[in-house]
CSV table of C-alpha atoms and ligand atoms in Angstrom, one decimal:
chain,number,residue,atom,x,y,z
P,1,UNK,CA,0.1,0.1,0.0
P,2,UNK,CA,1.6,3.4,-1.0
P,3,UNK,CA,0.5,6.6,0.5
P,4,UNK,CA,0.9,8.5,-2.6
P,5,UNK,CA,1.0,7.0,-6.2
P,6,UNK,CA,1.8,9.3,-9.0
P,7,UNK,CA,0.7,8.3,-12.3
P,8,UNK,CA,2.8,9.7,-15.4
P,9,UNK,CA,6.7,10.1,-15.1
P,10,UNK,CA,7.0,13.5,-16.7
P,11,UNK,CA,8.1,16.9,-15.5
P,12,UNK,CA,4.9,17.3,-13.5
P,13,UNK,CA,5.0,13.9,-11.8
P,14,UNK,CA,8.5,14.3,-10.8
P,15,UNK,CA,8.1,17.8,-9.3
P,16,UNK,CA,5.0,16.8,-7.6
P,17,UNK,CA,6.7,14.0,-5.9
P,18,UNK,CA,9.4,16.1,-4.7
P,19,UNK,CA,7.0,18.7,-3.5
P,20,UNK,CA,4.8,16.3,-1.7
P,21,UNK,CA,7.8,14.8,0.2
P,22,UNK,CA,9.1,18.4,1.2
P,23,UNK,CA,5.8,20.1,2.0
P,24,UNK,CA,4.2,17.8,4.2
P,25,UNK,CA,7.3,17.1,6.3
P,26,UNK,CA,7.8,16.0,8.9
P,27,UNK,CA,5.3,13.2,8.5
P,28,UNK,CA,6.0,13.1,4.7
P,29,UNK,CA,9.5,11.9,5.2
P,30,UNK,CA,8.2,8.4,6.0
P,31,UNK,CA,5.8,8.3,3.3
P,32,UNK,CA,5.7,5.5,0.7
P,33,UNK,CA,5.6,7.7,-2.7
P,34,UNK,CA,6.1,6.1,-6.1
P,35,UNK,CA,5.8,7.2,-9.8
P,36,UNK,CA,4.2,4.7,-12.3
P,37,UNK,CA,5.2,5.3,-15.7
P,38,UNK,CA,4.2,3.4,-18.8
P,39,UNK,CA,7.2,3.9,-20.7
P,40,UNK,CA,10.6,2.3,-20.7
P,41,UNK,CA,12.1,5.6,-19.7
P,42,UNK,CA,10.8,8.6,-17.7
P,43,UNK,CA,10.9,12.4,-18.6
P,44,UNK,CA,11.1,11.6,-22.4
P,45,UNK,CA,9.5,15.0,-23.2
P,46,UNK,CA,12.1,17.0,-21.2
P,47,UNK,CA,14.6,15.5,-23.2
P,48,UNK,CA,13.3,16.9,-26.4
P,49,UNK,CA,11.9,20.3,-25.1
P,50,UNK,CA,13.5,23.5,-26.1
P,51,UNK,CA,15.2,21.6,-28.9
P,52,UNK,CA,17.2,19.5,-26.7
P,53,UNK,CA,18.4,22.4,-24.1
P,54,UNK,CA,15.0,22.9,-22.2
P,55,UNK,CA,13.5,26.2,-21.7
P,56,UNK,CA,13.0,26.0,-18.1
P,57,UNK,CA,11.5,29.3,-17.5
P,58,UNK,CA,11.3,33.0,-18.5
P,59,UNK,CA,13.1,35.9,-16.9
P,60,UNK,CA,9.6,37.5,-16.0
P,61,UNK,CA,9.3,37.5,-12.1
P,62,UNK,CA,5.8,39.3,-11.6
P,63,UNK,CA,2.9,36.8,-11.5
P,64,UNK,CA,0.6,39.4,-13.3
P,65,UNK,CA,3.1,39.9,-16.0
P,66,UNK,CA,4.1,36.4,-16.4
P,67,UNK,CA,0.2,35.0,-16.9
P,68,UNK,CA,0.0,37.3,-20.1
P,69,UNK,CA,2.7,34.9,-22.1
P,70,UNK,CA,-0.1,32.1,-21.8
P,71,UNK,CA,-3.1,31.9,-24.1
P,72,UNK,CA,-5.3,30.4,-21.7
P,73,UNK,CA,-5.9,29.7,-18.0
P,74,UNK,CA,-4.9,33.2,-16.9
P,75,UNK,CA,-7.1,33.1,-13.7
P,76,UNK,CA,-6.0,29.8,-12.5
P,77,UNK,CA,-2.2,30.5,-13.5
P,78,UNK,CA,-2.1,33.9,-11.5
P,79,UNK,CA,-3.1,32.3,-8.2
P,80,UNK,CA,-0.5,29.4,-8.8
P,81,UNK,CA,2.2,32.0,-9.7
P,82,UNK,CA,1.6,33.9,-6.6
P,83,UNK,CA,2.8,30.8,-4.6
P,84,UNK,CA,5.4,29.6,-7.0
P,85,UNK,CA,6.9,32.0,-9.7
P,86,UNK,CA,10.1,32.0,-12.1
P,87,UNK,CA,12.2,33.3,-9.1
P,88,UNK,CA,11.1,30.4,-7.2
P,89,UNK,CA,12.1,28.1,-10.3
P,90,UNK,CA,15.5,29.6,-10.4
P,91,UNK,CA,16.0,29.3,-6.7
P,92,UNK,CA,14.8,25.6,-6.6
P,93,UNK,CA,17.2,24.5,-9.6
P,94,UNK,CA,20.1,26.5,-8.0
P,95,UNK,CA,19.5,24.8,-4.7
P,96,UNK,CA,19.6,21.3,-6.6
P,97,UNK,CA,22.7,22.1,-8.4
P,98,UNK,CA,21.5,23.5,-11.7
P,99,UNK,CA,22.5,26.9,-12.8
P,100,UNK,CA,20.2,28.7,-15.2
P,101,UNK,CA,21.0,31.5,-17.8
P,102,UNK,CA,18.9,34.1,-19.3
P,103,UNK,CA,18.9,34.6,-23.1
P,104,UNK,CA,18.5,38.0,-24.9
P,105,UNK,CA,14.6,37.2,-25.3
P,106,UNK,CA,14.3,36.3,-21.7
P,107,UNK,CA,14.1,32.5,-22.2
P,108,UNK,CA,15.9,30.8,-19.4
P,109,UNK,CA,18.0,27.5,-20.1
P,110,UNK,CA,20.5,25.4,-18.1
P,111,UNK,CA,24.0,26.7,-18.3
P,112,UNK,CA,25.0,23.3,-19.9
P,113,UNK,CA,22.5,24.0,-22.9
P,114,UNK,CA,21.4,20.3,-22.5
P,115,UNK,CA,18.0,19.0,-21.2
P,116,UNK,CA,19.9,16.2,-19.8
P,117,UNK,CA,21.0,18.3,-16.9
P,118,UNK,CA,17.4,18.8,-16.0
P,119,UNK,CA,16.7,15.2,-16.2
P,120,UNK,CA,19.5,14.2,-14.2
P,121,UNK,CA,18.5,16.6,-11.5
P,122,UNK,CA,15.0,15.3,-11.3
P,123,UNK,CA,16.5,11.7,-11.1
P,124,UNK,CA,18.9,12.6,-8.4
P,125,UNK,CA,16.3,14.5,-6.4
P,126,UNK,CA,13.6,11.6,-6.6
P,127,UNK,CA,16.5,9.2,-5.5
P,128,UNK,CA,17.6,11.4,-2.6
P,129,UNK,CA,14.0,11.7,-1.4
P,130,UNK,CA,13.3,8.1,-1.9
P,131,UNK,CA,10.3,8.1,-4.5
P,132,UNK,CA,10.1,4.9,-6.2
P,133,UNK,CA,10.0,5.0,-10.1
P,134,UNK,CA,8.3,2.1,-11.5
P,135,UNK,CA,8.6,1.9,-15.4
P,136,UNK,CA,6.6,-0.2,-17.8
P,137,UNK,CA,3.5,0.2,-15.9
P,138,UNK,CA,0.8,1.4,-18.1
P,139,UNK,CA,-2.3,2.4,-15.8
P,140,UNK,CA,-5.5,0.7,-17.4
P,141,UNK,CA,-7.9,1.4,-14.8
P,142,UNK,CA,-8.7,3.4,-11.4
P,143,UNK,CA,-11.2,2.5,-8.8
P,144,UNK,CA,-12.1,4.4,-5.7
P,145,UNK,CA,-12.8,2.2,-2.6
P,146,UNK,CA,-14.0,3.5,0.7
P,147,UNK,CA,-10.5,4.3,2.0
P,148,UNK,CA,-8.1,3.7,-0.8
P,149,UNK,CA,-7.6,3.8,-4.5
P,150,UNK,CA,-7.0,0.7,-6.6
P,151,UNK,CA,-4.9,1.1,-9.6
P,152,UNK,CA,-4.6,-1.7,-12.2
P,153,UNK,CA,-1.6,-1.4,-14.6
P,154,UNK,CA,-0.7,-3.7,-17.3
P,155,UNK,CA,1.3,-5.8,-14.9
P,156,UNK,CA,-0.1,-5.5,-11.4
P,157,UNK,CA,-2.4,-4.1,-9.1
P,158,UNK,CA,-1.5,-1.3,-6.7
P,159,UNK,CA,-3.4,0.4,-3.8
P,160,UNK,CA,-2.7,3.9,-2.5
P,161,UNK,CA,-4.3,6.4,-0.1
P,162,UNK,CA,-3.7,9.2,-2.5
P,163,UNK,CA,-3.6,9.2,-6.1
P,164,UNK,CA,-2.2,11.9,-8.5
P,165,UNK,CA,-2.8,12.0,-12.1
P,166,UNK,CA,0.0,13.6,-14.2
P,167,UNK,CA,-0.3,11.8,-17.4
P,168,UNK,CA,-0.2,14.9,-19.7
P,169,UNK,CA,-2.2,14.3,-23.1
P,170,UNK,CA,-3.9,10.8,-22.7
P,171,UNK,CA,-7.7,10.6,-23.8
P,172,UNK,CA,-8.0,7.4,-22.0
P,173,UNK,CA,-7.0,8.8,-18.9
P,174,UNK,CA,-9.3,11.7,-19.4
P,175,UNK,CA,-12.2,9.4,-19.7
P,176,UNK,CA,-11.3,7.6,-16.7
P,177,UNK,CA,-11.4,11.1,-14.8
P,178,UNK,CA,-14.6,12.0,-16.4
P,179,UNK,CA,-16.3,8.9,-15.1
P,180,UNK,CA,-15.1,9.8,-11.7
P,181,UNK,CA,-16.9,13.1,-11.9
P,182,UNK,CA,-14.2,15.4,-13.2
P,183,UNK,CA,-15.0,18.0,-16.0
P,184,UNK,CA,-12.8,17.6,-19.1
P,185,UNK,CA,-12.5,20.6,-21.4
P,186,UNK,CA,-12.3,19.2,-25.0
P,187,UNK,CA,-8.7,19.7,-26.1
P,188,UNK,CA,-8.0,21.3,-29.4
P,189,UNK,CA,-4.7,21.4,-31.4
P,190,UNK,CA,-2.1,24.3,-30.5
P,191,UNK,CA,1.3,25.3,-31.4
P,192,UNK,CA,1.1,24.1,-35.2
P,193,UNK,CA,2.4,25.3,-38.3
P,194,UNK,CA,0.4,26.4,-41.5
P,195,UNK,CA,-0.3,24.4,-44.3
P,196,UNK,CA,-0.6,26.9,-47.3
P,197,UNK,CA,-1.0,26.0,-50.9
P,198,UNK,CA,-0.2,29.4,-52.7
P,199,UNK,CA,1.9,29.8,-55.7
P,200,UNK,CA,3.3,33.1,-54.3
P,201,UNK,CA,5.3,31.3,-51.6
P,202,UNK,CA,6.1,28.2,-53.9
P,203,UNK,CA,9.7,29.1,-54.7
P,204,UNK,CA,10.5,30.9,-51.5
P,205,UNK,CA,11.2,27.9,-49.1
P,206,UNK,CA,13.6,29.0,-46.5
P,207,UNK,CA,13.1,32.8,-46.5
P,208,UNK,CA,12.4,34.2,-43.1
P,209,UNK,CA,11.5,37.7,-41.9
P,210,UNK,CA,10.3,39.3,-39.0
P,211,UNK,CA,6.7,40.0,-39.9
P,212,UNK,CA,3.3,40.5,-38.3
P,213,UNK,CA,0.6,38.1,-39.1
P,214,UNK,CA,-3.3,38.4,-38.8
P,215,UNK,CA,-6.2,36.2,-39.3
P,216,UNK,CA,-8.5,38.2,-41.5
P,217,UNK,CA,-12.0,39.1,-40.0
P,218,UNK,CA,-10.8,38.1,-36.5
P,219,UNK,CA,-8.9,39.9,-33.7
P,220,UNK,CA,-6.1,37.2,-33.9
P,221,UNK,CA,-2.7,38.7,-34.6
P,222,UNK,CA,1.0,38.1,-33.6
P,223,UNK,CA,4.3,39.1,-34.8
P,224,UNK,CA,7.7,37.6,-34.6
P,225,UNK,CA,10.1,35.5,-36.8
P,226,UNK,CA,8.2,34.1,-39.8
P,227,UNK,CA,9.7,31.1,-41.9
P,228,UNK,CA,8.4,30.0,-45.3
P,229,UNK,CA,8.6,26.1,-45.5
P,230,UNK,CA,7.8,23.6,-48.3
P,231,UNK,CA,4.3,23.3,-46.7
P,232,UNK,CA,3.4,26.7,-46.0
P,233,UNK,CA,4.6,28.9,-42.9
P,234,UNK,CA,5.9,28.2,-39.6
P,235,UNK,CA,8.4,30.0,-37.0
P,236,UNK,CA,7.6,31.8,-33.7
P,237,UNK,CA,5.1,34.3,-35.2
P,238,UNK,CA,3.0,31.4,-36.6
P,239,UNK,CA,3.2,29.3,-33.6
P,240,UNK,CA,2.1,32.1,-31.3
P,241,UNK,CA,-0.9,32.9,-33.7
P,242,UNK,CA,-1.9,29.2,-33.7
P,243,UNK,CA,-1.5,28.9,-29.9
P,244,UNK,CA,-3.6,32.2,-29.0
P,245,UNK,CA,-6.1,31.4,-31.8
P,246,UNK,CA,-6.4,27.5,-31.1
P,247,UNK,CA,-10.2,27.6,-30.3
P,248,UNK,CA,-11.1,29.9,-32.8
P,249,UNK,CA,-9.0,28.4,-35.4
P,250,UNK,CA,-10.7,25.0,-34.7
P,251,UNK,CA,-13.9,26.8,-35.0
P,252,UNK,CA,-13.1,27.8,-38.3
P,253,UNK,CA,-12.2,24.5,-39.3
P,254,UNK,CA,-8.7,25.7,-40.1
P,255,UNK,CA,-10.0,27.5,-43.3
P,256,UNK,CA,-9.1,31.1,-43.1
P,257,UNK,CA,-7.3,34.2,-44.9
P,258,UNK,CA,-3.9,34.9,-43.5
P,259,UNK,CA,-2.6,38.4,-43.7
P,260,UNK,CA,1.0,38.8,-43.7
P,261,UNK,CA,2.7,42.3,-43.1
P,262,UNK,CA,6.2,41.7,-44.2
P,263,UNK,CA,7.2,45.1,-42.9
P,264,UNK,CA,6.2,44.1,-39.6
P,265,UNK,CA,4.7,46.9,-37.5
P,266,UNK,CA,6.3,49.7,-39.7
P,267,UNK,CA,4.0,52.2,-41.6
P,268,UNK,CA,4.4,52.3,-45.2
P,269,UNK,CA,5.7,56.0,-44.8
P,270,UNK,CA,8.4,54.8,-42.3
P,271,UNK,CA,9.6,52.3,-44.6
P,272,UNK,CA,9.6,54.5,-47.4
P,273,UNK,CA,11.8,57.0,-45.7
P,274,UNK,CA,14.0,54.0,-44.5
P,275,UNK,CA,14.5,53.0,-48.1
P,276,UNK,CA,15.2,56.6,-49.2
P,277,UNK,CA,17.8,56.9,-46.5
P,278,UNK,CA,19.5,53.7,-47.5
P,279,UNK,CA,19.3,54.7,-51.3
P,280,UNK,CA,21.2,58.1,-50.2
P,281,UNK,CA,23.6,56.2,-47.9
P,282,UNK,CA,24.5,53.5,-50.6
P,283,UNK,CA,23.9,55.7,-53.7
P,284,UNK,CA,27.1,54.7,-55.4
P,285,UNK,CA,27.0,50.8,-54.3
P,286,UNK,CA,27.1,48.4,-57.2
P,287,UNK,CA,24.5,45.8,-56.7
P,288,UNK,CA,24.9,42.4,-58.2
P,289,UNK,CA,22.2,41.1,-60.6
P,290,UNK,CA,20.7,38.5,-58.6
P,291,UNK,CA,19.8,41.0,-55.9
P,292,UNK,CA,16.2,41.8,-55.4
P,293,UNK,CA,15.8,45.6,-55.5
P,294,UNK,CA,12.8,47.3,-53.9
P,295,UNK,CA,12.1,50.8,-54.7
P,296,UNK,CA,9.9,52.7,-52.3
P,297,UNK,CA,7.1,52.5,-54.9
P,298,UNK,CA,7.2,48.7,-54.6
P,299,UNK,CA,6.4,49.1,-50.9
P,300,UNK,CA,2.8,49.0,-51.4
P,301,UNK,CA,3.1,45.8,-53.2
P,302,UNK,CA,4.9,44.0,-50.6
P,303,UNK,CA,2.8,45.7,-47.6
P,304,UNK,CA,0.0,43.0,-47.6
P,305,UNK,CA,-0.2,39.5,-49.0
P,306,UNK,CA,-3.5,37.9,-48.7
P,307,UNK,CA,-3.0,34.0,-48.6
P,308,UNK,CA,-5.8,31.4,-48.6
P,309,UNK,CA,-5.2,28.9,-45.9
P,310,UNK,CA,-5.9,25.1,-46.6
I,1,FAD,C1,8.9,19.5,-29.0
I,1,FAD,C2,8.6,20.0,-27.5
I,1,FAD,C3,9.2,20.9,-27.0
I,1,FAD,C4,8.9,21.3,-25.8
I,1,FAD,N1,9.8,22.5,-25.3
I,1,FAD,C5,9.5,23.0,-24.1
I,1,FAD,C6,10.3,23.8,-23.5
I,1,FAD,O1,11.5,24.1,-23.8
I,1,FAD,N2,9.9,24.2,-22.1
I,1,FAD,C7,8.8,24.0,-21.6
I,1,FAD,O2,8.6,24.3,-20.6
I,1,FAD,N3,8.0,23.1,-22.2
I,1,FAD,C8,8.0,22.6,-23.3
I,1,FAD,N4,7.4,21.7,-24.0
I,1,FAD,C9,6.3,21.5,-23.4
I,1,FAD,C10,6.7,20.3,-22.3
I,1,FAD,O3,7.3,19.2,-22.6
I,1,FAD,C11,5.4,19.8,-21.4
I,1,FAD,O4,4.5,20.9,-21.1
I,1,FAD,C12,5.7,19.0,-20.4
I,1,FAD,O5,6.7,18.1,-20.6
I,1,FAD,C13,4.6,18.2,-19.7
I,1,FAD,O6,4.9,17.4,-18.7
I,1,FAD,P1,3.8,16.7,-18.2
I,1,FAD,O7,4.7,15.8,-17.0
I,1,FAD,O8,2.6,17.3,-17.6
I,1,FAD,O9,3.4,15.5,-19.2
I,1,FAD,P2,4.6,14.5,-20.0
I,1,FAD,O10,5.7,14.9,-20.3
I,1,FAD,O11,3.5,14.1,-21.2
I,1,FAD,O12,4.3,13.4,-19.1
I,1,FAD,C14,3.2,12.5,-18.9
I,1,FAD,C15,3.7,11.0,-18.5
I,1,FAD,O13,2.7,10.2,-18.3
I,1,FAD,C16,3.0,8.9,-18.9
I,1,FAD,N5,1.6,8.4,-19.0
I,1,FAD,C17,0.6,8.6,-19.9
I,1,FAD,N6,-0.4,7.6,-19.8
I,1,FAD,C18,0.0,6.8,-18.8
I,1,FAD,C19,-0.6,5.8,-18.3
I,1,FAD,N7,-1.8,5.4,-18.5
I,1,FAD,N8,-0.1,4.9,-17.3
I,1,FAD,C20,1.4,5.4,-17.1
I,1,FAD,N9,2.0,6.5,-17.4
I,1,FAD,C21,1.3,7.1,-18.4
I,1,FAD,C22,3.5,9.2,-20.3
I,1,FAD,O14,4.3,8.1,-20.8
I,1,FAD,C23,4.4,10.5,-19.9
I,1,FAD,O15,5.7,10.0,-19.4
I,1,FAD,C24,7.8,21.2,-25.3
I,1,FAD,C25,6.9,20.1,-25.9
I,1,FAD,C26,7.3,19.6,-27.1
I,1,FAD,C27,6.5,18.4,-27.3
C-alpha cells in the first residue's frame, strides 16, 4: 500500500513527488511514494524540450505579467504563480545544483545547454527523497473504494491512499477522470504550423523575416520571426498565432485568410523613408544582378499578401 501514487513520469509527476515529500514534512519523510510510468524511460518529453536544451522558465518575475504569456488559464495561473513563480523556479534549480542562464529574449536554459542536466537533476532529487520510479507500468483502470484507490496497470495492481494523475495528453485517462466526476474541457490542437498552398510562396522556401500576421475578420494577430517552409509557414510568429487562436481556428475548421505584413509593424511611410535613407547612404554601391531591388514605390506591393489557408 502506497501513501501516494503518481501516474505519469514526466516533469509534472517528478516535481509533484518532490513537493509532496517536502511540503508535508515531517510526516511526509516516512511516506511511501512512487511514480508509475508506462514507458521504458521517464522524462522523455523533457529530453526533447527546447530543442534539446530545455527552456526551463522565463525571466519575468511578476505573476500578473507572467500570465500574459499564456493563451489560456490566466485566472488559474495567476493564483499558482503567486505561490511559485519564475524566481522560485530559479532558486529551486540552483538549490539542486543547476545554474540557469537568461537569453536575450528572456528565455532561461540550463548553463549546460542540455536538457539532460534537468533530467539528471530530477532523477537525483527523487532518488535522494526515496521516491520509487516504476517503469513499464501502464495504468489501465482506477477504482475508488472506501478508504483507498485501486490502480490496475498492464502488470499488477497497486493500492494507495492518495492518487495523483500527471499523465499529460492521454484521452483514455481523461475518460477515466470524467467517469469519476471531473470535467474535461475538450482539447484542440495548439502550437502548429500552417499548411498553405499558394503559388506566391512556392519558390520562397527557407526565406525568413520578422513579420506580423493576422487572421482576416478576427482579432487574432501576432508578430515574430516567420519562416516559409515547403508546406506553408512556420516560425515563432505562426506558432504564437496558432496557440492564441487555437479554439477560434478550430471553430473555423482551419480555413481562413492569413494577412502577412512583411514590414512588421512599420508604416508604409516609415519604410519609404528608410528605403530613401538607404538609397542616399549607398548611392554609389554596385548591386549584383541577382539581388532583389525594392524601390519605395514597390513597398505597397509587399505591404500585404493575402493568402488562402488550406
Ligand atoms: C517538442 C517539444 C518541445 C517543448 N519544449 C518545451 C520547453 O522548452 N520548455 C517547456 O517548459 N515546455 C516545453 N514543452 C512542453 C513540455 O514538454 C510539456 O508541457 C511538459 O513536458 C509536460 O509535462 P507533463 O509531466 O505534464 O507531461 P508529459 O511529459 O507528457 O508526461 C506524462 C507522462 O505520463 C505517462 N503516461 C501517460 N499515460 C499513462 C498511463 N496510462 N500509465 C502510466 N503512465 C502514463 C507518459 O508516458 C508520460 O511519460 C515542449 C513540448 C514539446 C512536444
